[in-house]
Each structure stands twice: as structure tokens, then as C-alpha cells.
Amino acid sequence: MQTPTQKATEILINQGENDHVELKETLRTNRHTKSKDDKIELASLKTLAGFMNSHGGVLFIGVADDGSIAGLKPDNFENTDKILLHLGHLINDNLGKNAASYIKVTVLNLKEKRF
């Protein structure tokens, strides 16, 4: 049975990308080359900056453009804490600590995948 948060998340994902929802399959891994790619990280940072300069939004990392959930595994982090730490450093180093205070990072579970 889904929690209200899981149901709301699934609805947002199924509606697809819009001005307030962005889907990124990975945080740092290029799915074609299977290697770390700074351009992939930059795309997520640009999305977060865009949300902060508008009316906010939700960035789902680990969800493909078609709404399928890839999860966090393709980024090859040792564990969930490592990806959260990496994302926190990316935000602090590139957007600033002040900006980081406005960003809430949460790991969700849906369809037996973490994203």
C-alpha cells in the first residue's frame, strides 16, 4: 500500500516535466558512456538554480524522461549517504551555502527503487 507521499510523487512523475517538475535519470553518470560526466551534474544544478529563480519546483534524480524509475544505482555511489553528501557539496560549491538553505533533499522509495 502506498503512502500519501508515494502516491503524490507517482502522480507528479506521471504528469511529466513542466515548469515545476524536472526528471533526471542520473546525477553524474552519462547513461551512454556509463562514466561520470560533469555536464550531467551541471544540468541538475541549472535546474535547481532555475527553480530558485522562479516559483520553485521538484527535481527527481533517478527518474528518466519517460517516467520510468532508474533509481540511484546507475550513479554508482557506495550508499545513499554518499550521494546525498555529493549532492550537498555540489550545491554548496556551485550555488552557495545561502542557496543550499532553500533546497530540501529527500530520498524517496517507489516501486522498490530509491531516488
PDB file of C-alpha atoms in Angstrom:
ATOM      1  CA  MET A   1       0.000   0.000   0.000  1.00  0.00           C
ATOM      2  CA  GLN A   2       1.322   3.417  -0.974  1.00  0.00           C
ATOM      3  CA  THR A   3       1.757   6.255   1.488  1.00  0.00           C
ATOM      4  CA  PRO A   4       0.257   9.650   0.590  1.00  0.00           C
ATOM      5  CA  THR A   5       3.777  10.891  -0.237  1.00  0.00           C
ATOM      6  CA  GLN A   6       4.394   7.955  -2.581  1.00  0.00           C
ATOM      7  CA  LYS A   7       1.037   8.494  -4.319  1.00  0.00           C
ATOM      8  CA  ALA A   8       1.675  12.234  -4.753  1.00  0.00           C
ATOM      9  CA  THR A   9       5.163  11.517  -6.075  1.00  0.00           C
ATOM     10  CA  GLU A  10       3.827   8.993  -8.582  1.00  0.00           C
ATOM     11  CA  ILE A  11       1.230  11.498  -9.794  1.00  0.00           C
ATOM     12  CA  LEU A  12       3.888  14.193 -10.292  1.00  0.00           C
ATOM     13  CA  ILE A  13       6.156  11.806 -12.192  1.00  0.00           C
ATOM     14  CA  ASN A  14       3.313  10.507 -14.371  1.00  0.00           C
ATOM     15  CA  GLN A  15       2.332  14.054 -15.332  1.00  0.00           C
ATOM     16  CA  GLY A  16       5.819  14.528 -16.760  1.00  0.00           C
ATOM     17  CA  GLU A  17       8.097  17.508 -16.884  1.00  0.00           C
ATOM     18  CA  ASN A  18       6.711  21.017 -16.693  1.00  0.00           C
ATOM     19  CA  ASP A  19       7.686  24.402 -15.206  1.00  0.00           C
ATOM     20  CA  HIS A  20       7.767  22.885 -11.711  1.00  0.00           C
ATOM     21  CA  VAL A  21       8.882  19.272 -12.285  1.00  0.00           C
ATOM     22  CA  GLU A  22      12.135  18.081 -13.835  1.00  0.00           C
ATOM     23  CA  LEU A  23      13.251  14.471 -14.272  1.00  0.00           C
ATOM     24  CA  LYS A  24      16.931  13.484 -14.414  1.00  0.00           C
ATOM     25  CA  GLU A  25      17.898   9.857 -14.874  1.00  0.00           C
ATOM     26  CA  THR A  26      21.211  10.283 -13.040  1.00  0.00           C
ATOM     27  CA  LEU A  27      23.087  12.874 -11.003  1.00  0.00           C
ATOM     28  CA  ARG A  28      26.523  12.352 -12.532  1.00  0.00           C
ATOM     29  CA  THR A  29      26.622   9.344 -14.870  1.00  0.00           C
ATOM     30  CA  ASN A  30      26.270   9.657 -18.623  1.00  0.00           C
ATOM     31  CA  ARG A  31      23.982   6.749 -19.494  1.00  0.00           C
ATOM     32  CA  HIS A  32      25.541   6.378 -22.965  1.00  0.00           C
ATOM     33  CA  THR A  33      29.199   6.276 -21.922  1.00  0.00           C
ATOM     34  CA  LYS A  34      28.486   4.782 -18.451  1.00  0.00           C
ATOM     35  CA  SER A  35      31.032   7.194 -16.963  1.00  0.00           C
ATOM     36  CA  LYS A  36      30.962  10.265 -14.736  1.00  0.00           C
ATOM     37  CA  ASP A  37      30.207  13.414 -16.701  1.00  0.00           C
ATOM     38  CA  ASP A  38      30.397  16.924 -15.251  1.00  0.00           C
ATOM     39  CA  LYS A  39      27.809  18.081 -17.813  1.00  0.00           C
ATOM     40  CA  ILE A  40      25.232  15.775 -16.217  1.00  0.00           C
ATOM     41  CA  GLU A  41      25.890  17.307 -12.786  1.00  0.00           C
ATOM     42  CA  LEU A  42      25.680  20.792 -14.293  1.00  0.00           C
ATOM     43  CA  ALA A  43      22.244  20.024 -15.766  1.00  0.00           C
ATOM     44  CA  SER A  44      20.862  19.248 -12.290  1.00  0.00           C
ATOM     45  CA  LEU A  45      22.452  22.381 -10.831  1.00  0.00           C
ATOM     46  CA  LYS A  46      20.951  24.514 -13.607  1.00  0.00           C
ATOM     47  CA  THR A  47      17.544  23.034 -12.865  1.00  0.00           C
ATOM     48  CA  LEU A  48      17.849  23.842  -9.167  1.00  0.00           C
ATOM     49  CA  ALA A  49      19.010  27.397  -9.939  1.00  0.00           C
ATOM     50  CA  GLY A  50      16.080  27.831 -12.322  1.00  0.00           C
ATOM     51  CA  PHE A  51      13.606  26.672  -9.684  1.00  0.00           C
ATOM     52  CA  MET A  52      15.123  29.079  -7.158  1.00  0.00           C
ATOM     53  CA  ASN A  53      14.808  31.955  -9.615  1.00  0.00           C
ATOM     54  CA  SER A  54      11.144  31.199 -10.273  1.00  0.00           C
ATOM     55  CA  HIS A  55       8.340  29.753  -8.175  1.00  0.00           C
ATOM     56  CA  GLY A  56      10.172  26.614  -7.058  1.00  0.00           C
ATOM     57  CA  GLY A  57       9.856  23.049  -8.202  1.00  0.00           C
ATOM     58  CA  VAL A  58      10.800  19.434  -7.760  1.00  0.00           C
ATOM     59  CA  LEU A  59      13.828  17.754  -9.296  1.00  0.00           C
ATOM     60  CA  PHE A  60      13.616  13.955  -9.340  1.00  0.00           C
ATOM     61  CA  ILE A  61      17.056  12.377  -9.729  1.00  0.00           C
ATOM     62  CA  GLY A  62      16.851   8.721 -10.705  1.00  0.00           C
ATOM     63  CA  VAL A  63      13.786   9.114 -12.929  1.00  0.00           C
ATOM     64  CA  ALA A  64      14.009   9.007 -16.747  1.00  0.00           C
ATOM     65  CA  ASP A  65      12.179  11.442 -19.021  1.00  0.00           C
ATOM     66  CA  ASP A  66       9.587   8.766 -19.788  1.00  0.00           C
ATOM     67  CA  GLY A  67       8.770   8.488 -16.059  1.00  0.00           C
ATOM     68  CA  SER A  68      10.474   5.139 -15.530  1.00  0.00           C
ATOM     69  CA  ILE A  69      12.347   4.954 -12.259  1.00  0.00           C
ATOM     70  CA  ALA A  70      16.017   4.093 -12.699  1.00  0.00           C
ATOM     71  CA  GLY A  71      16.829   4.709  -9.060  1.00  0.00           C
ATOM     72  CA  LEU A  72      20.149   5.860  -7.645  1.00  0.00           C
ATOM     73  CA  LYS A  73      22.198   2.770  -8.564  1.00  0.00           C
ATOM     74  CA  PRO A  74      23.309   3.960 -12.047  1.00  0.00           C
ATOM     75  CA  ASP A  75      25.386   6.687 -10.356  1.00  0.00           C
ATOM     76  CA  ASN A  76      27.469   4.017  -8.601  1.00  0.00           C
ATOM     77  CA  PHE A  77      27.645   5.654  -5.197  1.00  0.00           C
ATOM     78  CA  GLU A  78      28.636   3.410  -2.308  1.00  0.00           C
ATOM     79  CA  ASN A  79      25.380   4.165  -0.488  1.00  0.00           C
ATOM     80  CA  THR A  80      22.580   6.720  -0.191  1.00  0.00           C
ATOM     81  CA  ASP A  81      24.519   8.834   2.295  1.00  0.00           C
ATOM     82  CA  LYS A  82      27.357   9.233  -0.238  1.00  0.00           C
ATOM     83  CA  ILE A  83      25.042  10.534  -2.961  1.00  0.00           C
ATOM     84  CA  LEU A  84      23.407  12.953  -0.520  1.00  0.00           C
ATOM     85  CA  LEU A  85      26.824  14.194   0.594  1.00  0.00           C
ATOM     86  CA  HIS A  86      27.961  14.580  -3.020  1.00  0.00           C
ATOM     87  CA  LEU A  87      24.815  16.496  -3.967  1.00  0.00           C
ATOM     88  CA  GLY A  88      25.195  18.733  -0.915  1.00  0.00           C
ATOM     89  CA  HIS A  89      28.773  19.567  -1.901  1.00  0.00           C
ATOM     90  CA  LEU A  90      27.709  20.289  -5.488  1.00  0.00           C
ATOM     91  CA  ILE A  91      25.022  22.681  -4.298  1.00  0.00           C
ATOM     92  CA  ASN A  92      27.245  24.432  -1.734  1.00  0.00           C
ATOM     93  CA  ASP A  93      30.222  24.734  -4.088  1.00  0.00           C
ATOM     94  CA  ASN A  94      28.275  25.883  -7.149  1.00  0.00           C
ATOM     95  CA  LEU A  95      25.162  27.659  -5.891  1.00  0.00           C
ATOM     96  CA  GLY A  96      26.408  28.745  -2.457  1.00  0.00           C
ATOM     97  CA  LYS A  97      25.568  27.920   1.130  1.00  0.00           C
ATOM     98  CA  ASN A  98      22.792  30.507   1.201  1.00  0.00           C
ATOM     99  CA  ALA A  99      21.103  28.869  -1.783  1.00  0.00           C
ATOM    100  CA  ALA A 100      21.572  25.443  -0.186  1.00  0.00           C
ATOM    101  CA  SER A 101      19.467  26.544   2.776  1.00  0.00           C
ATOM    102  CA  TYR A 102      16.456  26.824   0.425  1.00  0.00           C
ATOM    103  CA  ILE A 103      16.846  23.358  -1.096  1.00  0.00           C
ATOM    104  CA  LYS A 104      15.330  20.316   0.587  1.00  0.00           C
ATOM    105  CA  VAL A 105      16.849  16.988  -0.402  1.00  0.00           C
ATOM    106  CA  THR A 106      14.891  13.809   0.304  1.00  0.00           C
ATOM    107  CA  VAL A 107      15.347  10.199  -0.724  1.00  0.00           C
ATOM    108  CA  LEU A 108      12.085   8.577  -1.776  1.00  0.00           C
ATOM    109  CA  ASN A 109      11.134   4.954  -2.346  1.00  0.00           C
ATOM    110  CA  LEU A 110       8.734   3.952  -5.087  1.00  0.00           C
ATOM    111  CA  LYS A 111       8.406   0.693  -6.988  1.00  0.00           C
ATOM    112  CA  GLU A 112      11.229  -0.781  -4.910  1.00  0.00           C
ATOM    113  CA  LYS A 113      13.668   1.894  -6.126  1.00  0.00           C
ATOM    114  CA  ARG A 114      15.281   4.756  -4.231  1.00  0.00           C
ATOM    115  CA  PHE A 115      15.534   8.114  -5.962  1.00  0.00           C
TER     116      PHE A 115
END
